[in-house]
mmCIF file with all atom_site columns, C-alpha atoms in Angstrom:
data_model
loop_
_atom_site.group_PDB
_atom_site.id
_atom_site.type_symbol
_atom_site.label_atom_id
_atom_site.label_alt_id
_atom_site.label_comp_id
_atom_site.label_asym_id
_atom_site.label_entity_id
_atom_site.label_seq_id
_atom_site.pdbx_PDB_ins_code
_atom_site.Cartn_x
_atom_site.Cartn_y
_atom_site.Cartn_z
_atom_site.occupancy
_atom_site.B_iso_or_equiv
_atom_site.pdbx_formal_charge
_atom_site.auth_seq_id
_atom_site.auth_comp_id
_atom_site.auth_asym_id
_atom_site.auth_atom_id
_atom_site.pdbx_PDB_model_num
ATOM 1   C CA . MET L 1 1   ? 3.121   12.809  -11.864 1.00 89.00 ? 1   MET L CA 1
ATOM 2   C CA . LEU L 1 2   ? 6.450   14.078  -10.599 1.00 94.00 ? 2   LEU L CA 1
ATOM 3   C CA . ASN L 1 3   ? 7.449   15.917  -7.409  1.00 96.00 ? 3   ASN L CA 1
ATOM 4   C CA . CYS L 1 4   ? 3.972   17.089  -6.388  1.00 96.00 ? 4   CYS L CA 1
ATOM 5   C CA . LYS L 1 5   ? 2.840   17.901  -2.865  1.00 98.00 ? 5   LYS L CA 1
ATOM 6   C CA . VAL L 1 6   ? -0.700  17.074  -1.638  1.00 97.00 ? 6   VAL L CA 1
ATOM 7   C CA . LEU L 1 7   ? -1.661  18.287  1.838   1.00 97.00 ? 7   LEU L CA 1
ATOM 8   C CA . ASN L 1 8   ? -4.939  17.669  3.718   1.00 96.00 ? 8   ASN L CA 1
ATOM 9   C CA . SER L 1 9   ? -6.784  16.206  0.737   1.00 94.00 ? 9   SER L CA 1
ATOM 10  C CA . PRO L 1 10  ? -10.535 15.601  1.215   1.00 94.00 ? 10  PRO L CA 1
ATOM 11  C CA . ALA L 1 11  ? -10.109 12.248  -0.605  1.00 94.00 ? 11  ALA L CA 1
ATOM 12  C CA . GLU L 1 12  ? -7.167  10.162  -1.899  1.00 96.00 ? 12  GLU L CA 1
ATOM 13  C CA . GLY L 1 13  ? -3.965  12.127  -2.315  1.00 97.00 ? 13  GLY L CA 1
ATOM 14  C CA . ILE L 1 14  ? -3.081  10.799  -5.794  1.00 97.00 ? 14  ILE L CA 1
ATOM 15  C CA . LYS L 1 15  ? -5.199  8.274   -7.688  1.00 97.00 ? 15  LYS L CA 1
ATOM 16  C CA . PHE L 1 16  ? -4.866  6.674   -11.118 1.00 97.00 ? 16  PHE L CA 1
ATOM 17  C CA . ARG L 1 17  ? -7.907  4.861   -12.523 1.00 96.00 ? 17  ARG L CA 1
ATOM 18  C CA . SER L 1 18  ? -8.069  2.849   -15.775 1.00 97.00 ? 18  SER L CA 1
ATOM 19  C CA . ALA L 1 19  ? -4.600  4.226   -16.500 1.00 97.00 ? 19  ALA L CA 1
ATOM 20  C CA . LEU L 1 20  ? -1.905  2.786   -18.760 1.00 98.00 ? 20  LEU L CA 1
ATOM 21  C CA . GLY L 1 21  ? 1.804   3.295   -18.086 1.00 98.00 ? 21  GLY L CA 1
ATOM 22  C CA . CYS L 1 22  ? 1.399   6.083   -15.518 1.00 97.00 ? 22  CYS L CA 1
ATOM 23  C CA . ARG L 1 23  ? 4.026   6.840   -12.884 1.00 98.00 ? 23  ARG L CA 1
ATOM 24  C CA . ALA L 1 24  ? 3.838   8.644   -9.537  1.00 98.00 ? 24  ALA L CA 1
ATOM 25  C CA . TYR L 1 25  ? 7.429   9.541   -8.642  1.00 98.00 ? 25  TYR L CA 1
ATOM 26  C CA . GLY L 1 26  ? 8.930   11.698  -5.906  1.00 98.00 ? 26  GLY L CA 1
ATOM 27  C CA . ASN L 1 27  ? 5.628   12.989  -4.524  1.00 98.00 ? 27  ASN L CA 1
ATOM 28  C CA . TYR L 1 28  ? 4.702   13.926  -0.957  1.00 98.00 ? 28  TYR L CA 1
ATOM 29  C CA . VAL L 1 29  ? 1.201   13.320  0.437   1.00 98.00 ? 29  VAL L CA 1
ATOM 30  C CA . GLU L 1 30  ? 0.153   14.256  3.969   1.00 97.00 ? 30  GLU L CA 1
ATOM 31  C CA . ASN L 1 31  ? -3.023  13.731  5.977   1.00 95.00 ? 31  ASN L CA 1
ATOM 32  C CA . THR L 1 32  ? -5.760  11.980  3.990   1.00 94.00 ? 32  THR L CA 1
ATOM 33  C CA . PRO L 1 33  ? -9.134  11.335  5.700   1.00 94.00 ? 33  PRO L CA 1
ATOM 34  C CA . GLU L 1 34  ? -10.262 8.062   7.272   1.00 92.00 ? 34  GLU L CA 1
ATOM 35  C CA . GLY L 1 35  ? -10.379 5.244   4.723   1.00 91.00 ? 35  GLY L CA 1
ATOM 36  C CA . LYS L 1 36  ? -8.682  7.294   1.979   1.00 95.00 ? 36  LYS L CA 1
ATOM 37  C CA . ALA L 1 37  ? -5.352  6.344   0.446   1.00 96.00 ? 37  ALA L CA 1
ATOM 38  C CA . GLY L 1 38  ? -2.220  8.365   -0.038  1.00 97.00 ? 38  GLY L CA 1
ATOM 39  C CA . ILE L 1 39  ? -1.288  7.175   -3.552  1.00 98.00 ? 39  ILE L CA 1
ATOM 40  C CA . ILE L 1 40  ? -3.088  4.409   -5.471  1.00 98.00 ? 40  ILE L CA 1
ATOM 41  C CA . CYS L 1 41  ? -3.404  2.675   -8.796  1.00 97.00 ? 41  CYS L CA 1
ATOM 42  C CA . GLY L 1 42  ? -7.193  2.405   -8.766  1.00 94.00 ? 42  GLY L CA 1
ATOM 43  C CA . SER L 1 43  ? -9.316  -0.014  -10.755 1.00 96.00 ? 43  SER L CA 1
ATOM 44  C CA . ASN L 1 44  ? -8.062  -1.410  -14.071 1.00 97.00 ? 44  ASN L CA 1
ATOM 45  C CA . CYS L 1 45  ? -4.620  0.174   -14.225 1.00 98.00 ? 45  CYS L CA 1
ATOM 46  C CA . GLU L 1 46  ? -1.926  -1.415  -16.350 1.00 98.00 ? 46  GLU L CA 1
ATOM 47  C CA . LYS L 1 47  ? 1.861   -1.051  -16.096 1.00 98.00 ? 47  LYS L CA 1
ATOM 48  C CA . CYS L 1 48  ? 1.650   1.823   -13.592 1.00 98.00 ? 48  CYS L CA 1
ATOM 49  C CA . THR L 1 49  ? 4.318   2.547   -10.995 1.00 98.00 ? 49  THR L CA 1
ATOM 50  C CA . ILE L 1 50  ? 4.244   4.230   -7.584  1.00 98.00 ? 50  ILE L CA 1
ATOM 51  C CA . GLU L 1 51  ? 7.907   4.925   -6.827  1.00 98.00 ? 51  GLU L CA 1
ATOM 52  C CA . ASN L 1 52  ? 10.044  6.953   -4.402  1.00 98.00 ? 52  ASN L CA 1
ATOM 53  C CA . ASN L 1 53  ? 7.130   8.777   -2.775  1.00 98.00 ? 53  ASN L CA 1
ATOM 54  C CA . VAL L 1 54  ? 6.479   9.741   0.850   1.00 98.00 ? 54  VAL L CA 1
ATOM 55  C CA . VAL L 1 55  ? 3.041   9.484   2.470   1.00 98.00 ? 55  VAL L CA 1
ATOM 56  C CA . LYS L 1 56  ? 2.509   10.745  6.022   1.00 97.00 ? 56  LYS L CA 1
ATOM 57  C CA . ASP L 1 57  ? -0.668  10.022  7.994   1.00 95.00 ? 57  ASP L CA 1
ATOM 58  C CA . ALA L 1 58  ? -2.867  8.316   5.424   1.00 95.00 ? 58  ALA L CA 1
ATOM 59  C CA . GLY L 1 59  ? -6.351  7.620   6.803   1.00 92.00 ? 59  GLY L CA 1
ATOM 60  C CA . GLY L 1 60  ? -6.421  4.461   4.667   1.00 92.00 ? 60  GLY L CA 1
ATOM 61  C CA . GLU L 1 61  ? -3.488  2.776   2.987   1.00 95.00 ? 61  GLU L CA 1
ATOM 62  C CA . SER L 1 62  ? -0.353  4.759   2.202   1.00 96.00 ? 62  SER L CA 1
ATOM 63  C CA . PHE L 1 63  ? -0.013  2.977   -1.162  1.00 98.00 ? 63  PHE L CA 1
ATOM 64  C CA . GLY L 1 64  ? -2.337  0.652   -3.072  1.00 98.00 ? 64  GLY L CA 1
ATOM 65  C CA . ILE L 1 65  ? -3.111  -1.298  -6.235  1.00 98.00 ? 65  ILE L CA 1
ATOM 66  C CA . TYR L 1 66  ? -6.775  -2.175  -6.873  1.00 97.00 ? 66  TYR L CA 1
ATOM 67  C CA . LEU L 1 67  ? -9.310  -4.242  -8.754  1.00 97.00 ? 67  LEU L CA 1
ATOM 68  C CA . GLY L 1 68  ? -8.332  -5.642  -12.122 1.00 97.00 ? 68  GLY L CA 1
ATOM 69  C CA . SER L 1 69  ? -4.948  -3.909  -12.301 1.00 98.00 ? 69  SER L CA 1
ATOM 70  C CA . HIS L 1 70  ? -2.102  -5.675  -14.133 1.00 97.00 ? 70  HIS L CA 1
ATOM 71  C CA . GLU L 1 71  ? 1.683   -5.331  -13.915 1.00 98.00 ? 71  GLU L CA 1
ATOM 72  C CA . CYS L 1 72  ? 1.638   -2.428  -11.444 1.00 98.00 ? 72  CYS L CA 1
ATOM 73  C CA . SER L 1 73  ? 4.400   -1.731  -8.905  1.00 98.00 ? 73  SER L CA 1
ATOM 74  C CA . ILE L 1 74  ? 4.903   -0.046  -5.542  1.00 98.00 ? 74  ILE L CA 1
ATOM 75  C CA . ILE L 1 75  ? 8.673   0.463   -5.193  1.00 98.00 ? 75  ILE L CA 1
ATOM 76  C CA . GLY L 1 76  ? 10.990  2.378   -2.870  1.00 98.00 ? 76  GLY L CA 1
ATOM 77  C CA . ASN L 1 77  ? 8.353   4.399   -1.026  1.00 98.00 ? 77  ASN L CA 1
ATOM 78  C CA . VAL L 1 78  ? 8.078   5.523   2.593   1.00 98.00 ? 78  VAL L CA 1
ATOM 79  C CA . GLY L 1 79  ? 4.687   5.503   4.318   1.00 97.00 ? 79  GLY L CA 1
ATOM 80  C CA . PHE L 1 80  ? 4.281   6.348   7.988   1.00 94.00 ? 80  PHE L CA 1
ATOM 81  C CA . VAL L 1 81  ? 1.780   7.434   10.601  1.00 92.00 ? 81  VAL L CA 1
ATOM 82  C CA . THR L 1 82  ? 2.214   9.710   13.601  1.00 88.00 ? 82  THR L CA 1
ATOM 83  C CA . SER L 1 83  ? -1.197  9.004   15.120  1.00 84.00 ? 83  SER L CA 1
ATOM 84  C CA . ALA L 1 84  ? -3.127  5.896   16.151  1.00 78.00 ? 84  ALA L CA 1
ATOM 85  C CA . THR L 1 85  ? -6.139  7.259   14.210  1.00 81.00 ? 85  THR L CA 1
ATOM 86  C CA . LYS L 1 86  ? -4.355  6.720   10.857  1.00 87.00 ? 86  LYS L CA 1
ATOM 87  C CA . ARG L 1 87  ? -3.645  3.420   9.046   1.00 87.00 ? 87  ARG L CA 1
ATOM 88  C CA . GLY L 1 88  ? -0.722  3.861   6.639   1.00 88.00 ? 88  GLY L CA 1
ATOM 89  C CA . HIS L 1 89  ? -0.312  0.336   5.206   1.00 93.00 ? 89  HIS L CA 1
ATOM 90  C CA . ILE L 1 90  ? 0.171   -1.078  1.679   1.00 97.00 ? 90  ILE L CA 1
ATOM 91  C CA . LEU L 1 91  ? -2.935  -2.677  0.152   1.00 97.00 ? 91  LEU L CA 1
ATOM 92  C CA . VAL L 1 92  ? -3.003  -4.761  -3.038  1.00 98.00 ? 92  VAL L CA 1
ATOM 93  C CA . GLU L 1 93  ? -6.649  -5.727  -3.433  1.00 98.00 ? 93  GLU L CA 1
ATOM 94  C CA . GLY L 1 94  ? -8.645  -7.438  -6.134  1.00 97.00 ? 94  GLY L CA 1
ATOM 95  C CA . THR L 1 95  ? -11.704 -9.673  -6.006  1.00 97.00 ? 95  THR L CA 1
ATOM 96  C CA . SER L 1 96  ? -12.211 -13.222 -7.264  1.00 94.00 ? 96  SER L CA 1
ATOM 97  C CA . ASP L 1 97  ? -13.819 -11.736 -10.412 1.00 96.00 ? 97  ASP L CA 1
ATOM 98  C CA . THR L 1 98  ? -11.336 -8.867  -10.859 1.00 97.00 ? 98  THR L CA 1
ATOM 99  C CA . PRO L 1 99  ? -8.003  -9.927  -9.327  1.00 98.00 ? 99  PRO L CA 1
ATOM 100 C CA . VAL L 1 100 ? -4.827  -7.896  -9.336  1.00 98.00 ? 100 VAL L CA 1
ATOM 101 C CA . VAL L 1 101 ? -2.261  -9.701  -11.509 1.00 98.00 ? 101 VAL L CA 1
ATOM 102 C CA . ASN L 1 102 ? 1.571   -9.446  -11.573 1.00 98.00 ? 102 ASN L CA 1
ATOM 103 C CA . ALA L 1 103 ? 1.957   -6.871  -8.789  1.00 98.00 ? 103 ALA L CA 1
ATOM 104 C CA . VAL L 1 104 ? 5.360   -5.949  -7.358  1.00 98.00 ? 104 VAL L CA 1
ATOM 105 C CA . VAL L 1 105 ? 5.776   -4.449  -3.878  1.00 98.00 ? 105 VAL L CA 1
ATOM 106 C CA . ALA L 1 106 ? 9.489   -3.929  -3.234  1.00 98.00 ? 106 ALA L CA 1
ATOM 107 C CA . ASP L 1 107 ? 11.907  -1.938  -1.085  1.00 98.00 ? 107 ASP L CA 1
ATOM 108 C CA . ASN L 1 108 ? 9.270   0.086   0.777   1.00 98.00 ? 108 ASN L CA 1
ATOM 109 C CA . ILE L 1 109 ? 9.423   1.304   4.369   1.00 97.00 ? 109 ILE L CA 1
ATOM 110 C CA . ILE L 1 110 ? 6.081   1.261   6.187   1.00 95.00 ? 110 ILE L CA 1
ATOM 111 C CA . ILE L 1 111 ? 5.256   2.381   9.727   1.00 92.00 ? 111 ILE L CA 1
ATOM 112 C CA . SER L 1 112 ? 1.617   1.450   10.092  1.00 88.00 ? 112 SER L CA 1
ATOM 113 C CA . HIS L 1 113 ? -1.130  1.373   12.684  1.00 81.00 ? 113 HIS L CA 1
ATOM 114 C CA . TYR L 1 114 ? -3.037  -1.280  10.721  1.00 82.00 ? 114 TYR L CA 1
ATOM 115 C CA . PHE L 1 115 ? -1.698  -4.191  8.674   1.00 84.00 ? 115 PHE L CA 1
ATOM 116 C CA . GLY L 1 116 ? 1.780   -3.673  7.290   1.00 90.00 ? 116 GLY L CA 1
ATOM 117 C CA . ILE L 1 117 ? 1.137   -5.174  3.849   1.00 95.00 ? 117 ILE L CA 1
ATOM 118 C CA . HIS L 1 118 ? -2.228  -6.692  2.877   1.00 95.00 ? 118 HIS L CA 1
ATOM 119 C CA . ILE L 1 119 ? -2.478  -8.796  -0.300  1.00 97.00 ? 119 ILE L CA 1
ATOM 120 C CA . LYS L 1 120 ? -6.029  -9.806  -1.263  1.00 97.00 ? 120 LYS L CA 1
ATOM 121 C CA . SER L 1 121 ? -7.248  -11.653 -4.391  1.00 97.00 ? 121 SER L CA 1
ATOM 122 C CA . THR L 1 122 ? -3.930  -11.123 -6.140  1.00 97.00 ? 122 THR L CA 1
ATOM 123 C CA . TYR L 1 123 ? -2.236  -13.592 -8.481  1.00 97.00 ? 123 TYR L CA 1
ATOM 124 C CA . ARG L 1 124 ? 1.453   -13.781 -9.404  1.00 97.00 ? 124 ARG L CA 1
ATOM 125 C CA . PHE L 1 125 ? 2.907   -11.170 -7.066  1.00 98.00 ? 125 PHE L CA 1
ATOM 126 C CA . THR L 1 126 ? 6.315   -10.309 -5.603  1.00 98.00 ? 126 THR L CA 1
ATOM 127 C CA . LEU L 1 127 ? 6.978   -8.906  -2.123  1.00 98.00 ? 127 LEU L CA 1
ATOM 128 C CA . LYS L 1 128 ? 10.675  -8.176  -1.762  1.00 98.00 ? 128 LYS L CA 1
ATOM 129 C CA . GLY L 1 129 ? 12.864  -6.162  0.586   1.00 98.00 ? 129 GLY L CA 1
ATOM 130 C CA . ASN L 1 130 ? 10.094  -4.293  2.413   1.00 97.00 ? 130 ASN L CA 1
ATOM 131 C CA . VAL L 1 131 ? 10.452  -3.116  6.014   1.00 96.00 ? 131 VAL L CA 1
ATOM 132 C CA . VAL L 1 132 ? 7.276   -2.979  8.126   1.00 93.00 ? 132 VAL L CA 1
ATOM 133 C CA . THR L 1 133 ? 7.057   -1.582  11.645  1.00 89.00 ? 133 THR L CA 1
ATOM 134 C CA . HIS L 1 134 ? 3.952   -1.169  13.780  1.00 82.00 ? 134 HIS L CA 1
ATOM 135 C CA . TYR L 1 135 ? 3.337   2.423   14.877  1.00 70.00 ? 135 TYR L CA 1
ATOM 136 C CA . ASP L 1 136 ? 2.701   1.650   18.539  1.00 67.00 ? 136 ASP L CA 1
ATOM 137 C CA . PRO L 1 137 ? 2.514   -1.977  19.694  1.00 60.00 ? 137 PRO L CA 1
ATOM 138 C CA . ALA L 1 138 ? 0.806   -0.824  22.921  1.00 60.00 ? 138 ALA L CA 1
ATOM 139 C CA . THR L 1 139 ? -2.229  0.366   20.915  1.00 58.00 ? 139 THR L CA 1
ATOM 140 C CA . ILE L 1 140 ? -2.838  -2.801  18.920  1.00 57.00 ? 140 ILE L CA 1
ATOM 141 C CA . ALA L 1 141 ? -6.561  -3.461  18.559  1.00 54.00 ? 141 ALA L CA 1
ATOM 142 C CA . SER L 1 142 ? -8.230  -6.596  17.217  1.00 50.00 ? 142 SER L CA 1
ATOM 143 C CA . GLY L 1 143 ? -6.936  -7.254  13.714  1.00 56.00 ? 143 GLY L CA 1
ATOM 144 C CA . TYR L 1 144 ? -4.305  -4.516  13.837  1.00 66.00 ? 144 TYR L CA 1
ATOM 145 C CA . GLY L 1 145 ? -0.602  -5.134  14.044  1.00 69.00 ? 145 GLY L CA 1
ATOM 146 C CA . ILE L 1 146 ? -0.390  -7.954  11.486  1.00 79.00 ? 146 ILE L CA 1
ATOM 147 C CA . GLY L 1 147 ? 2.800   -7.402  9.489   1.00 85.00 ? 147 GLY L CA 1
ATOM 148 C CA . LEU L 1 148 ? 1.825   -9.342  6.377   1.00 90.00 ? 148 LEU L CA 1
ATOM 149 C CA . MET L 1 149 ? -1.742  -10.450 5.586   1.00 91.00 ? 149 MET L CA 1
ATOM 150 C CA . LEU L 1 150 ? -2.426  -12.746 2.624   1.00 94.00 ? 150 LEU L CA 1
ATOM 151 C CA . ASN L 1 151 ? -6.036  -13.433 1.664   1.00 94.00 ? 151 ASN L CA 1
ATOM 152 C CA . ASN L 1 152 ? -6.763  -15.408 -1.536  1.00 95.00 ? 152 ASN L CA 1
ATOM 153 C CA . ALA L 1 153 ? -3.237  -14.612 -2.712  1.00 96.00 ? 153 ALA L CA 1
ATOM 154 C CA . ARG L 1 154 ? -1.795  -17.065 -5.250  1.00 96.00 ? 154 ARG L CA 1
ATOM 155 C CA . TYR L 1 155 ? 1.561   -17.784 -6.875  1.00 96.00 ? 155 TYR L CA 1
ATOM 156 C CA . GLY L 1 156 ? 3.488   -15.215 -4.870  1.00 96.00 ? 156 GLY L CA 1
ATOM 157 C CA . SER L 1 157 ? 7.161   -14.745 -4.164  1.00 96.00 ? 157 SER L CA 1
ATOM 158 C CA . ILE L 1 158 ? 7.938   -13.321 -0.719  1.00 97.00 ? 158 ILE L CA 1
ATOM 159 C CA . VAL L 1 159 ? 11.656  -12.690 -0.214  1.00 97.00 ? 159 VAL L CA 1
ATOM 160 C CA . GLY L 1 160 ? 13.808  -10.689 2.184   1.00 97.00 ? 160 GLY L CA 1
ATOM 161 C CA . ASN L 1 161 ? 11.175  -8.633  3.992   1.00 96.00 ? 161 ASN L CA 1
ATOM 162 C CA . THR L 1 162 ? 11.613  -7.402  7.583   1.00 94.00 ? 162 THR L CA 1
ATOM 163 C CA . ILE L 1 163 ? 8.602   -7.196  9.864   1.00 89.00 ? 163 ILE L CA 1
ATOM 164 C CA . HIS L 1 164 ? 8.966   -6.166  13.513  1.00 82.00 ? 164 HIS L CA 1
ATOM 165 C CA . ASP L 1 165 ? 7.164   -4.724  16.527  1.00 71.00 ? 165 ASP L CA 1
ATOM 166 C CA . VAL L 1 166 ? 3.885   -6.285  15.442  1.00 56.00 ? 166 VAL L CA 1
ATOM 167 C CA . ALA L 1 167 ? 1.186   -8.225  17.281  1.00 50.00 ? 167 ALA L CA 1
ATOM 168 C CA . GLU L 1 168 ? 1.699   -11.897 18.001  1.00 49.00 ? 168 GLU L CA 1
ATOM 169 C CA . GLU L 1 169 ? -0.783  -14.251 16.321  1.00 44.00 ? 169 GLU L CA 1
#
């Protein structure tokens, strides 16, 4: 998927599911509803890449990799929110039975109202060179404003990320 524009989608902006070798490159997604992602590699993707995209005002995550996906990447994207009602983070989420394996999240810029980057039930991952900023530190609610959240994340490499204007834990 190359250079597409998705505006005011009733669901996720762009979603791969059970895909092999797919690439979302140079796309623009704006204004997805609450809980819905901008661009995601859904369940059971393999060797898919989300690269050089822009997502504005995602109601859920700006970019994501989900259950059972292997060797997928989120690289060089920009995700941002302009409202405290949007989330706009990066989510890499598996379960103990269907983990995400060998994920790469690198060189992204995220301005989020939720977590910056959330890694859950993911094994062998790399987080490198990302920049995370909280949308409005004055509006931080319980659980919001965490720059990097790791939950059941194993064998990861976290190098050279910048996280600022986030809540103190």
